[in-house]
Coordinates of C-alpha atoms in Angstrom, one line a residue:
M1 CA 229.2 -89.3 45.1
Q2 CA 230.2 -92.4 47.0
L3 CA 233.0 -92.1 49.6
S4 CA 236.1 -94.4 49.7
T5 CA 239.6 -94.6 51.2
T6 CA 242.8 -96.3 50.4
L7 CA 244.4 -98.4 53.1
Q8 CA 248.0 -97.8 53.8
Y9 CA 250.1 -100.9 53.0
A10 CA 253.0 -99.9 55.4
R11 CA 250.9 -100.3 58.5
D12 CA 249.8 -103.3 60.6
P13 CA 247.2 -105.0 58.4
R14 CA 244.9 -106.1 61.3
A15 CA 244.8 -102.7 62.8
T16 CA 244.1 -101.2 59.3
A17 CA 241.2 -103.6 58.8
E18 CA 239.7 -102.6 62.2
E19 CA 240.0 -99.0 61.2
A20 CA 238.2 -99.8 57.9
A21 CA 235.4 -101.4 59.9
T22 CA 235.1 -98.4 62.1
M23 CA 235.0 -96.1 59.0
E24 CA 232.3 -98.3 57.5
R25 CA 230.1 -97.6 60.5
A26 CA 230.8 -93.9 60.0
G27 CA 229.5 -94.0 56.5
L28 CA 232.4 -95.1 54.2
D29 CA 231.2 -96.8 51.0
A30 CA 234.4 -98.5 49.7
V31 CA 237.9 -99.3 50.6
W32 CA 240.9 -99.8 48.3
V33 CA 243.8 -102.1 49.2
A34 CA 247.2 -101.1 47.9
E35 CA 249.9 -103.7 47.2
A36 CA 253.0 -102.3 45.5
Y37 CA 255.8 -104.5 47.0
G38 CA 254.5 -104.9 50.5
F39 CA 251.9 -107.4 51.8
D40 CA 249.8 -108.8 49.0
A41 CA 246.3 -107.2 48.5
P42 CA 244.1 -110.3 48.3
T43 CA 244.9 -111.6 51.8
L44 CA 243.9 -108.3 53.5
M45 CA 240.9 -108.0 51.2
G46 CA 239.6 -111.5 52.3
Y47 CA 240.1 -110.4 55.9
L48 CA 238.2 -107.2 55.2
A49 CA 235.3 -109.2 53.7
A50 CA 235.0 -111.0 57.1
R51 CA 235.3 -107.8 59.2
T52 CA 232.8 -105.7 57.3
D53 CA 229.2 -105.9 56.2
R54 CA 228.6 -103.5 53.3
L55 CA 231.9 -102.0 52.2
L56 CA 232.9 -102.4 48.6
I57 CA 236.4 -104.0 48.7
G58 CA 238.7 -103.1 45.8
S59 CA 242.3 -103.9 45.0
G60 CA 244.0 -100.6 44.4
I61 CA 245.9 -101.9 42.5
M62 CA 247.1 -105.3 41.5
N63 CA 249.4 -105.2 38.5
V64 CA 248.7 -107.1 35.3
Y65 CA 252.1 -108.7 35.0
S66 CA 252.8 -110.7 38.2
R67 CA 249.6 -112.7 38.2
T68 CA 248.1 -114.5 35.2
P69 CA 244.8 -113.3 33.9
A70 CA 243.2 -116.6 35.0
L71 CA 244.6 -116.2 38.6
L72 CA 243.2 -112.6 38.7
A73 CA 239.8 -114.0 37.7
Q74 CA 240.1 -116.7 40.4
T75 CA 241.0 -114.0 43.0
A76 CA 238.2 -111.7 42.0
A77 CA 235.7 -114.6 42.1
G78 CA 236.9 -115.8 45.5
L79 CA 236.8 -112.4 47.1
D80 CA 233.3 -111.8 45.6
A81 CA 232.1 -115.0 47.1
L82 CA 233.5 -114.2 50.6
S83 CA 232.1 -110.7 50.5
E84 CA 228.8 -111.7 49.0
G85 CA 229.2 -109.6 45.9
R86 CA 231.2 -106.6 47.2
A87 CA 234.4 -107.1 45.2
I88 CA 236.0 -104.6 42.8
L89 CA 239.1 -105.7 40.8
G90 CA 241.4 -102.7 40.5
L91 CA 244.1 -103.3 38.0
G92 CA 247.0 -101.4 36.5
A93 CA 250.3 -101.7 34.6
S94 CA 252.3 -100.4 37.6
G95 CA 255.8 -99.4 36.4
P96 CA 259.1 -100.9 35.3
Q97 CA 260.7 -100.4 38.7
V98 CA 258.2 -102.7 40.4
V99 CA 257.5 -105.1 37.6
E100 CA 261.1 -105.6 36.6
G101 CA 262.9 -104.8 39.9
W102 CA 260.6 -106.7 42.2
H103 CA 258.9 -109.4 40.1
G104 CA 261.7 -109.9 37.6
L105 CA 259.4 -109.7 34.6
P106 CA 259.8 -107.6 31.5
Y107 CA 257.7 -104.4 31.4
T108 CA 256.5 -104.7 27.8
K109 CA 253.4 -103.7 26.0
P110 CA 251.5 -102.4 29.0
L111 CA 248.5 -101.3 27.0
A112 CA 248.1 -104.6 25.2
R113 CA 248.8 -106.5 28.5
T114 CA 246.0 -104.6 30.3
R115 CA 243.5 -104.9 27.5
E116 CA 244.1 -108.7 27.1
T117 CA 244.1 -109.3 30.8
V118 CA 240.7 -107.7 31.2
A119 CA 239.3 -109.7 28.3
V120 CA 240.5 -113.0 29.8
V121 CA 239.4 -112.1 33.3
R122 CA 235.9 -111.3 32.1
S123 CA 235.7 -114.5 30.0
A124 CA 236.8 -116.6 33.0
L125 CA 234.3 -115.0 35.3
R126 CA 231.5 -115.8 32.8
R127 CA 232.6 -119.5 33.1
E128 CA 233.5 -119.6 29.5
V129 CA 236.1 -122.1 28.2
V130 CA 239.0 -119.7 28.1
T131 CA 240.8 -119.5 24.9
Y132 CA 242.7 -116.4 23.9
E133 CA 245.5 -115.5 21.5
G134 CA 246.9 -112.0 21.9
R135 CA 250.1 -110.1 21.8
T136 CA 250.9 -110.7 25.4
V137 CA 248.5 -113.4 26.6
T138 CA 247.9 -116.8 25.0
V139 CA 245.7 -119.4 26.7
P140 CA 246.2 -122.3 26.5
L141 CA 249.9 -122.3 26.1
P142 CA 250.9 -123.4 22.5
P143 CA 252.2 -127.0 22.4
E144 CA 255.6 -125.8 21.1
Q145 CA 256.1 -123.7 24.2
G146 CA 255.4 -126.3 26.7
T147 CA 254.6 -130.0 27.1
G148 CA 251.7 -129.9 24.6
L149 CA 249.3 -131.1 27.3
G150 CA 247.6 -127.9 28.0
K151 CA 243.9 -127.8 27.1
P152 CA 241.2 -125.1 27.3
L153 CA 239.5 -125.0 30.7
K154 CA 236.7 -123.1 32.4
M155 CA 236.4 -122.1 36.0
I156 CA 235.3 -125.1 38.2
T157 CA 233.4 -123.0 40.8
H158 CA 230.4 -120.7 40.1
P159 CA 231.2 -117.0 40.7
V160 CA 228.6 -115.1 42.7
R161 CA 228.4 -112.6 39.9
P162 CA 229.4 -113.2 36.2
A163 CA 231.0 -109.8 36.1
V164 CA 233.1 -108.3 38.9
P165 CA 233.6 -104.6 38.2
V166 CA 237.1 -103.8 36.7
Y167 CA 238.6 -100.5 37.6
L168 CA 241.9 -99.4 35.9
A169 CA 244.5 -97.1 37.3
A170 CA 245.6 -94.7 34.5
L171 CA 247.4 -91.4 34.1
G172 CA 248.6 -91.0 30.5
D173 CA 246.4 -90.4 27.5
H174 CA 246.7 -93.9 26.1
N175 CA 245.9 -95.6 29.4
V176 CA 243.0 -93.2 30.1
R177 CA 241.6 -93.8 26.6
L178 CA 241.8 -97.5 27.2
T179 CA 240.1 -97.1 30.6
G180 CA 237.3 -95.1 29.0
E181 CA 236.8 -97.9 26.5
I182 CA 236.9 -101.1 28.5
A183 CA 236.8 -100.4 32.3
D184 CA 233.9 -100.1 34.6
G185 CA 235.8 -97.4 36.5
W186 CA 238.9 -95.2 36.5
L187 CA 241.3 -95.0 39.5
S188 CA 243.0 -91.7 39.2
L189 CA 245.8 -90.2 41.3
F190 CA 246.7 -86.5 41.9
Y191 CA 243.6 -85.6 40.0
L192 CA 243.1 -81.9 39.6
P193 CA 239.4 -81.3 39.0
E194 CA 239.6 -78.0 37.3
M195 CA 242.1 -79.3 34.7
A196 CA 240.5 -82.8 34.2
Q197 CA 238.8 -81.8 31.0
Q198 CA 241.9 -80.1 29.6
V199 CA 244.3 -82.9 30.5
W200 CA 242.1 -86.0 29.9
G201 CA 239.0 -84.8 28.1
D202 CA 240.0 -85.9 24.6
A203 CA 241.3 -89.3 25.8
L204 CA 238.2 -90.0 27.7
A205 CA 236.0 -89.0 24.9
A206 CA 237.9 -91.2 22.4
G207 CA 237.6 -94.2 24.8
R208 CA 234.0 -93.6 25.5
A209 CA 233.3 -93.5 21.7
E210 CA 234.4 -97.2 21.5
R211 CA 232.8 -98.2 24.8
S212 CA 230.2 -101.0 24.9
A213 CA 226.8 -99.9 26.1
D214 CA 226.8 -103.0 28.3
L215 CA 229.4 -101.4 30.6
G216 CA 227.2 -98.4 31.5
D217 CA 228.7 -95.1 32.6
L218 CA 232.4 -94.9 33.5
Q219 CA 232.8 -94.5 37.2
I220 CA 235.6 -92.0 38.3
V221 CA 237.5 -92.4 41.6
A222 CA 239.4 -89.3 42.6
G223 CA 240.4 -87.4 45.7
G224 CA 243.3 -86.8 48.0
I225 CA 244.5 -86.4 51.6
L226 CA 241.8 -85.1 53.8
A227 CA 242.1 -82.9 57.0
V228 CA 240.0 -80.1 58.3
G229 CA 241.5 -77.3 60.2
E230 CA 242.5 -73.6 60.2
D231 CA 246.3 -74.0 60.0
R232 CA 246.7 -74.3 56.2
A233 CA 250.5 -74.5 56.3
A234 CA 250.6 -77.3 58.8
L235 CA 247.9 -79.3 56.9
R236 CA 249.8 -78.9 53.6
N237 CA 252.7 -80.6 55.2
L238 CA 250.6 -83.7 55.4
A239 CA 250.7 -84.0 51.6
R240 CA 254.3 -82.9 50.9
P241 CA 256.0 -86.2 51.5
Q242 CA 253.7 -88.1 49.2
L243 CA 253.8 -85.6 46.4
A244 CA 257.6 -85.3 46.6
L245 CA 258.0 -89.1 46.6
Y246 CA 255.8 -89.6 43.5
I247 CA 256.9 -86.6 41.5
G248 CA 260.6 -87.0 42.5
G249 CA 261.3 -90.6 43.2
M250 CA 258.6 -92.9 41.8
G251 CA 260.4 -93.8 38.6
A252 CA 263.6 -92.9 36.8
R253 CA 264.3 -89.7 34.9
G254 CA 262.2 -89.7 31.7
K255 CA 260.1 -92.6 33.1
N256 CA 258.1 -91.1 35.9
F257 CA 254.4 -91.0 35.0
Y258 CA 253.6 -88.7 38.0
N259 CA 256.2 -86.2 37.1
D260 CA 254.8 -86.1 33.6
L261 CA 251.3 -85.5 34.9
V262 CA 252.4 -82.6 37.1
C263 CA 254.2 -81.1 34.0
R264 CA 250.9 -81.3 32.1
Y265 CA 249.3 -79.3 35.0
G266 CA 251.8 -76.6 34.2
Y267 CA 254.5 -77.2 36.9
E268 CA 257.4 -78.2 34.6
K269 CA 260.1 -76.2 36.5
E270 CA 258.8 -77.3 39.9
A271 CA 258.6 -81.0 38.8
A272 CA 262.2 -80.9 37.5
L273 CA 263.5 -79.3 40.7
I274 CA 261.6 -81.8 42.9
Q275 CA 263.0 -84.7 41.0
D276 CA 266.6 -83.3 41.1
L277 CA 266.4 -82.9 44.8
Y278 CA 264.7 -86.2 45.5
L279 CA 267.1 -88.3 43.4
S280 CA 270.1 -86.6 45.0
G281 CA 268.9 -87.7 48.4
R282 CA 267.6 -84.2 49.5
K283 CA 264.1 -85.4 50.3
K284 CA 263.2 -82.7 52.8
E285 CA 264.2 -80.0 50.3
A286 CA 262.1 -81.8 47.6
E287 CA 259.1 -81.7 50.0
A288 CA 259.6 -78.0 50.6
A289 CA 259.7 -77.4 46.8
V290 CA 256.2 -78.8 46.2
P291 CA 254.0 -75.8 45.3
D292 CA 251.3 -74.9 47.8
D293 CA 248.7 -74.5 45.1
L294 CA 249.4 -77.9 43.7
I295 CA 248.8 -79.3 47.2
D296 CA 245.6 -77.3 47.6
R297 CA 244.2 -78.3 44.2
T298 CA 244.9 -82.1 44.5
N299 CA 243.9 -82.6 48.1
L300 CA 241.2 -81.7 50.6
L301 CA 243.2 -79.8 53.3
G302 CA 242.0 -76.7 55.1
P303 CA 239.0 -75.1 56.8
E304 CA 235.6 -76.7 56.4
S305 CA 234.5 -74.1 53.8
F306 CA 237.5 -74.8 51.7
V307 CA 237.1 -78.6 51.9
R308 CA 233.5 -78.3 50.9
E309 CA 234.5 -76.2 47.9
R310 CA 237.0 -78.9 46.8
I311 CA 234.3 -81.6 47.1
A312 CA 232.1 -79.5 44.9
A313 CA 234.9 -79.2 42.4
Y314 CA 235.4 -83.0 42.3
R315 CA 231.6 -83.5 41.8
E316 CA 231.5 -80.9 39.0
S317 CA 234.4 -82.6 37.2
G318 CA 232.5 -85.9 37.0
T319 CA 233.9 -87.7 40.0
T320 CA 231.5 -90.5 41.2
M321 CA 233.5 -91.8 44.1
L322 CA 235.5 -89.4 46.3
N323 CA 238.6 -91.2 47.6
V324 CA 240.0 -89.6 50.7
E325 CA 243.0 -90.4 52.8
P326 CA 242.6 -89.1 56.4
G327 CA 245.8 -87.2 57.3
A328 CA 248.1 -88.3 60.0
G329 CA 246.9 -87.5 63.4
Q330 CA 243.3 -87.1 62.2
N331 CA 240.3 -89.0 63.6
A332 CA 239.5 -91.0 60.4
A333 CA 236.0 -92.1 61.4
A334 CA 235.0 -88.6 62.5
L335 CA 236.3 -87.2 59.2
V336 CA 234.4 -89.8 57.2
E337 CA 231.2 -89.0 59.1
K338 CA 231.7 -85.3 58.5
V339 CA 232.4 -85.6 54.8
R340 CA 229.5 -88.1 54.4
N341 CA 227.2 -85.4 55.5
W342 CA 228.6 -83.0 53.0
L343 CA 228.2 -85.2 50.0

């Protein structure tokens, strides 16, 4: 397995980039740059390209609504040129709270938008004259919708590679099936290795059945918060705020993909309680309500022997890139070096 981490978008970006460079020297293979509604990802990714030598640099993620497919292709090509072929384009549909609440765009047809965006991005990177007529993307714009002066174009510059790897963030069956069909890799979150086949096996199999042989094997990125130590209770507290936020507050009732996922893992009552507490403003109680075994099974927190067992579980489930987030107060570079030796 390769080893990666996701940079925290709430921190100082220059300090974060320096930390990534330090982790690269310790053996890290890839870094994912989150965006949400903080600093934009491409700016930091370009800076990372200058500060690192071999790290793969991926967006984790950019949504498929707020940038046109052509602009996403330009961004991927530019980063790939700056990094000399180390770019990964991580895309996802995000959710209605961000797309509609922050970007002011309708959150419609996310599957079609993702499929069509990937198709146009790949066409543009091949320097084809881009013409596409889909359900959510039409290029060029039809004359009746604009000035009538739009014409088919191809990218002026020559990309370093004609195909930058596209990784998709996906949780639900339809998105995971689409990922298995069209993506180079799958960006998962709160992945539970022992239940991966039960929860996503059919969707992945259906997608892979339609997959082009040219794409090769689907890469799977999975992992969690990482910390090594004997005090299991204290280490679990590193993961409680994140799980409570996503299960309880990342979306409205009935429209929270992470809550749905935890329910599929068998934690229906716990997920409902966490959401009730979180949405009523009782965040600390929501954190306390996160089950210990859910934390243990979706993270790498505990004594060395336990962490190594979890790494083995990820490997057995098909994970090809272990994505770890060093816990607060941990020496990130030292952890990376340690885990690198265990892979």
